[in-house]
Each structure stands twice: as structure tokens, then as C-alpha cells.
Amino acid sequence: CGKNFRQNCHLVKHERIHTGEKPYQCLECGKNFRQKGGLFRHKRIHTGEKPYRCLECGKSFGDNSSLFRHKRIHTGEKPYYCKECGKSFNCSSYFICHKRIHTGEKPYKCLECGKSFNKSSCLTSHKRKHTGEKPYKCRECGKRFSYSFDLRYHQRIHTGEKPYRCPECGKSFCKYTDFIRHKRIHTGEKPYKCLECGKSFTQNGNLITHKRIHTGEKPYKCTQCGKSFSQKSHLSKHERIHT
């Protein structure tokens, strides 16, 4: 590509971008890295080490760049501005991914099934569906997960942490998605609408179940008698007849 470097070691590292060489392997999960520093930071996922601490709120991070980005939450700094829609971002990687919403670009393609993604991290996570890889291990009980966020949620079972608190009623949640769904009880918001009949729902899962009324789909089948049901709960009730 013609890029120049002051030191040969920097050139060697750079050339791995073109060759795809990743000589540094994690012995815990088998993931490979181009640079030793990348492996060193990655290993903290397995050890749980978070040496970089925010003096403002006490939250800790596995690498300095994550802490640097986090501090912008407190300062409100959002230096990356989208000229297309006016939205601002505190992280360059978020900004780059956001721009692909406008361009429709999805440069990361799964060679297994052909599905494309606008983030390399999304492709990496997606590929685990094909490989069954579970690189994230709970140090408390040994359970493994395909995704880091699933491990984080799981760890809260052991710690009892519920960081998402409803200001309306005081109820707390360990998952942000559960918190968002709960808030709709207070707001009455029903963002999931059936295009067939216009009925709206607070949760996407409820809409999926409802649509089976229109399609006639009954995916839950009794192994004893072969009768099918549109909802899992209906199958569970039915199975009691046989027991």
C-alpha cells in the first residue's frame, strides 16, 4: 500500500493487515491476534482484570481506550458528527458504523451463510452460531457463553447486581432490555404493530405469537399425540393430559 514507517518492527506489524497473519493465540479460547498487545488485552476477558478505573464513577475497564471513551459520558463530549443526520458520537468506531446506516454498506460477510454485517464485531459474534464456539467462561461456576454480554448478564446472578432501576416504581433489573420493556408498563407504549390487523404490543415476542392467529402456524407439537399449538404455554398445559 506504500505506507512508510520509522521502525522495521512497525512495518512487520502493519504487513499482517495485508497477509492476515495472526501469530498470537489465546490458550484459553483459541482466538488469534495480529499484535501481542491485542492478545494481552483480550486475556483480561477471561481473567476479569480491569486495571483502568474511572475516577468520576469508579467503573473499571480492561483497556485504556475503553476508559477514555467512557469518560466522555461524564464530560458529554461527542466529537464525531454525522453531516447526514446531525447525530453526534463519543466514539469514532460508533460513528463509522453509524454512517453505514446511510450508505447501506455491509462490508463484513459470513462465508458460511452469506449474511453481511456493518460491523466486524457483529460478524465475529455471528460466526459462533456456525462454530458453536463459547469463549466466555464464568469464573464462578464454569458456565460458558458465545457472547460477552451474555456472560456479563449471567455474572449478575452471582453478584445480585441489578444496575437498571425504574425511576417510576423503583423496580430494578439486571438486563437493560428487561428494563426497557418494563418502562412500557408505565408509558403505555406499544411499538410492535401487527400489519394484518393493526393490534399493537409492548414486546416483539408477543407480536410474533399474535401473528400466528393470521398465519395459522402452530410450531409447538405434542410428542405423545401429535397435536400442535401456536403457543408453548398451550402445549405445556396440554401435555398434563398425558401425565
CSV table of C-alpha atoms in Angstrom, one decimal, residues 59-209:
chain,number,residue,atom,x,y,z
A,59,LYS,CA,-16.3,1.9,36.9
A,60,SER,CA,-13.3,-0.2,35.7
A,61,PHE,CA,-12.2,-1.2,32.2
A,62,GLY,CA,-9.9,-3.8,30.6
A,63,ASP,CA,-8.1,-1.3,28.4
A,64,ASN,CA,-7.2,2.4,28.5
A,65,SER,CA,-9.1,3.3,25.3
A,66,SER,CA,-12.3,2.0,26.8
A,67,LEU,CA,-11.8,4.2,29.8
A,68,PHE,CA,-11.0,7.2,27.6
A,69,ARG,CA,-14.3,6.7,25.6
A,70,HIS,CA,-16.2,6.1,28.9
A,71,LYS,CA,-15.1,9.4,30.4
A,72,ARG,CA,-16.9,11.2,27.6
A,73,ILE,CA,-20.2,10.1,29.2
A,74,HIS,CA,-19.3,12.4,32.1
A,75,THR,CA,-18.0,15.3,30.0
A,76,GLY,CA,-20.7,15.0,27.4
A,77,GLU,CA,-18.1,15.3,24.7
A,78,LYS,CA,-19.2,13.9,21.3
A,79,PRO,CA,-16.6,14.9,18.8
A,80,TYR,CA,-17.8,12.8,15.9
A,81,TYR,CA,-20.6,14.5,13.9
A,82,CYS,CA,-22.7,12.9,11.2
A,83,LYS,CA,-23.3,15.5,8.4
A,84,GLU,CA,-26.1,13.4,7.0
A,85,CYS,CA,-28.5,13.4,10.0
A,86,GLY,CA,-26.8,15.6,12.6
A,87,LYS,CA,-26.3,12.9,15.2
A,88,SER,CA,-23.1,13.0,17.3
A,89,PHE,CA,-21.0,10.3,18.8
A,90,ASN,CA,-18.4,10.0,21.6
A,91,CYS,CA,-16.5,7.1,19.8
A,92,SER,CA,-15.1,7.0,16.3
A,93,SER,CA,-16.0,3.3,15.8
A,94,TYR,CA,-19.7,4.1,16.6
A,95,PHE,CA,-19.6,7.0,14.1
A,96,ILE,CA,-18.1,4.8,11.3
A,97,CYS,CA,-20.7,2.1,11.9
A,98,HIS,CA,-23.5,4.7,12.1
A,99,LYS,CA,-22.5,6.1,8.6
A,100,ARG,CA,-23.2,2.7,7.1
A,101,ILE,CA,-26.9,3.2,8.0
A,102,HIS,CA,-27.0,6.0,5.5
A,103,THR,CA,-24.8,4.2,2.8
A,104,GLY,CA,-26.3,0.7,3.4
A,105,GLU,CA,-22.8,-0.6,3.4
A,106,LYS,CA,-22.3,-4.1,5.0
A,107,PRO,CA,-18.6,-5.0,4.3
A,108,TYR,CA,-18.3,-8.0,6.6
A,109,LYS,CA,-19.7,-11.1,5.0
A,110,CYS,CA,-20.1,-14.6,6.5
A,111,LEU,CA,-18.5,-17.1,4.2
A,112,GLU,CA,-20.7,-19.9,5.8
A,113,CYS,CA,-24.1,-18.5,5.0
A,114,GLY,CA,-23.6,-15.3,3.1
A,115,LYS,CA,-25.1,-12.9,5.6
A,116,SER,CA,-23.5,-9.5,5.7
A,117,PHE,CA,-22.9,-7.1,8.6
A,118,ASN,CA,-21.9,-3.4,9.0
A,119,LYS,CA,-19.6,-4.2,12.0
A,120,SER,CA,-16.8,-6.7,12.1
A,121,SER,CA,-17.7,-7.5,15.7
A,122,CYS,CA,-21.2,-8.5,14.6
A,123,LEU,CA,-19.7,-10.9,12.0
A,124,THR,CA,-17.4,-12.4,14.7
A,125,SER,CA,-20.3,-12.9,17.0
A,126,HIS,CA,-22.5,-14.3,14.2
A,127,LYS,CA,-19.9,-16.9,13.2
A,128,ARG,CA,-20.2,-18.5,16.6
A,129,LYS,CA,-23.7,-19.7,15.6
A,130,HIS,CA,-21.9,-21.9,13.0
A,131,THR,CA,-18.9,-22.9,15.1
A,132,GLY,CA,-20.7,-23.3,18.5
A,133,GLU,CA,-17.7,-21.5,20.0
A,134,LYS,CA,-18.2,-20.3,23.6
A,135,PRO,CA,-15.1,-18.3,24.5
A,136,TYR,CA,-16.5,-16.5,27.6
A,137,LYS,CA,-16.3,-18.5,30.8
A,138,CYS,CA,-17.8,-17.7,34.1
A,139,ARG,CA,-15.1,-18.0,36.8
A,140,GLU,CA,-17.7,-18.5,39.5
A,141,CYS,CA,-19.5,-21.6,38.1
A,142,GLY,CA,-17.6,-22.5,34.8
A,143,LYS,CA,-20.6,-22.0,32.5
A,144,ARG,CA,-19.5,-20.8,29.0
A,145,PHE,CA,-21.1,-18.3,26.7
A,146,SER,CA,-20.8,-17.3,23.0
A,147,TYR,CA,-21.1,-13.6,23.7
A,148,SER,CA,-19.5,-11.3,26.3
A,149,PHE,CA,-22.8,-9.6,27.1
A,150,ASP,CA,-24.4,-13.0,28.0
A,151,LEU,CA,-21.5,-13.6,30.4
A,152,ARG,CA,-22.0,-10.1,31.9
A,153,TYR,CA,-25.7,-10.8,32.4
A,154,HIS,CA,-25.0,-14.2,33.9
A,155,GLN,CA,-22.4,-12.9,36.3
A,156,ARG,CA,-25.1,-10.7,37.9
A,157,ILE,CA,-26.8,-13.9,39.0
A,158,HIS,CA,-23.8,-14.5,41.3
A,159,THR,CA,-23.4,-10.9,42.4
A,160,GLY,CA,-27.1,-10.0,42.6
A,161,GLU,CA,-26.3,-6.8,40.8
A,162,LYS,CA,-29.3,-5.0,39.2
A,163,PRO,CA,-28.0,-1.8,37.7
A,164,TYR,CA,-31.1,-0.7,35.8
A,165,ARG,CA,-33.6,0.9,38.2
A,166,CYS,CA,-37.0,2.2,37.2
A,167,PRO,CA,-37.5,5.8,38.4
A,168,GLU,CA,-41.2,5.3,38.3
A,169,CYS,CA,-41.7,2.4,40.7
A,170,GLY,CA,-38.2,1.5,41.9
A,171,LYS,CA,-38.0,-1.9,40.4
A,172,SER,CA,-34.5,-3.0,39.4
A,173,PHE,CA,-33.3,-5.2,36.5
A,174,CYS,CA,-30.0,-6.9,35.6
A,175,LYS,CA,-30.7,-6.6,31.9
A,176,TYR,CA,-31.2,-3.3,30.1
A,177,THR,CA,-33.6,-4.9,27.6
A,178,ASP,CA,-35.8,-6.1,30.5
A,179,PHE,CA,-35.7,-2.6,31.9
A,180,ILE,CA,-36.8,-1.0,28.6
A,181,ARG,CA,-39.7,-3.5,28.3
A,182,HIS,CA,-40.8,-2.8,31.9
A,183,LYS,CA,-40.9,1.0,31.3
A,184,ARG,CA,-43.6,0.5,28.7
A,185,ILE,CA,-46.0,-0.6,31.5
A,186,HIS,CA,-45.8,3.0,32.8
A,187,THR,CA,-45.7,4.8,29.4
A,188,GLY,CA,-48.3,2.5,27.7
A,189,GLU,CA,-46.0,2.4,24.7
A,190,LYS,CA,-46.7,-0.4,22.2
A,191,PRO,CA,-44.1,-0.2,19.5
A,192,TYR,CA,-44.8,-3.6,17.8
A,193,LYS,CA,-47.7,-3.4,15.5
A,194,CYS,CA,-49.4,-6.2,13.5
A,195,LEU,CA,-49.6,-5.1,9.8
A,196,GLU,CA,-52.5,-7.6,9.3
A,197,CYS,CA,-55.0,-6.2,11.9
A,198,GLY,CA,-53.3,-3.1,13.5
A,199,LYS,CA,-53.1,-4.5,17.0
A,200,SER,CA,-50.0,-3.3,18.9
A,201,PHE,CA,-47.8,-4.9,21.6
A,202,THR,CA,-45.2,-3.9,24.1
A,203,GLN,CA,-42.9,-6.8,23.2
A,204,ASN,CA,-41.8,-8.2,19.9
A,205,GLY,CA,-42.3,-11.8,21.2
A,206,ASN,CA,-46.0,-11.1,21.8
A,207,LEU,CA,-46.4,-9.8,18.3
A,208,ILE,CA,-44.7,-12.9,16.9
A,209,THR,CA,-47.1,-15.1,18.9
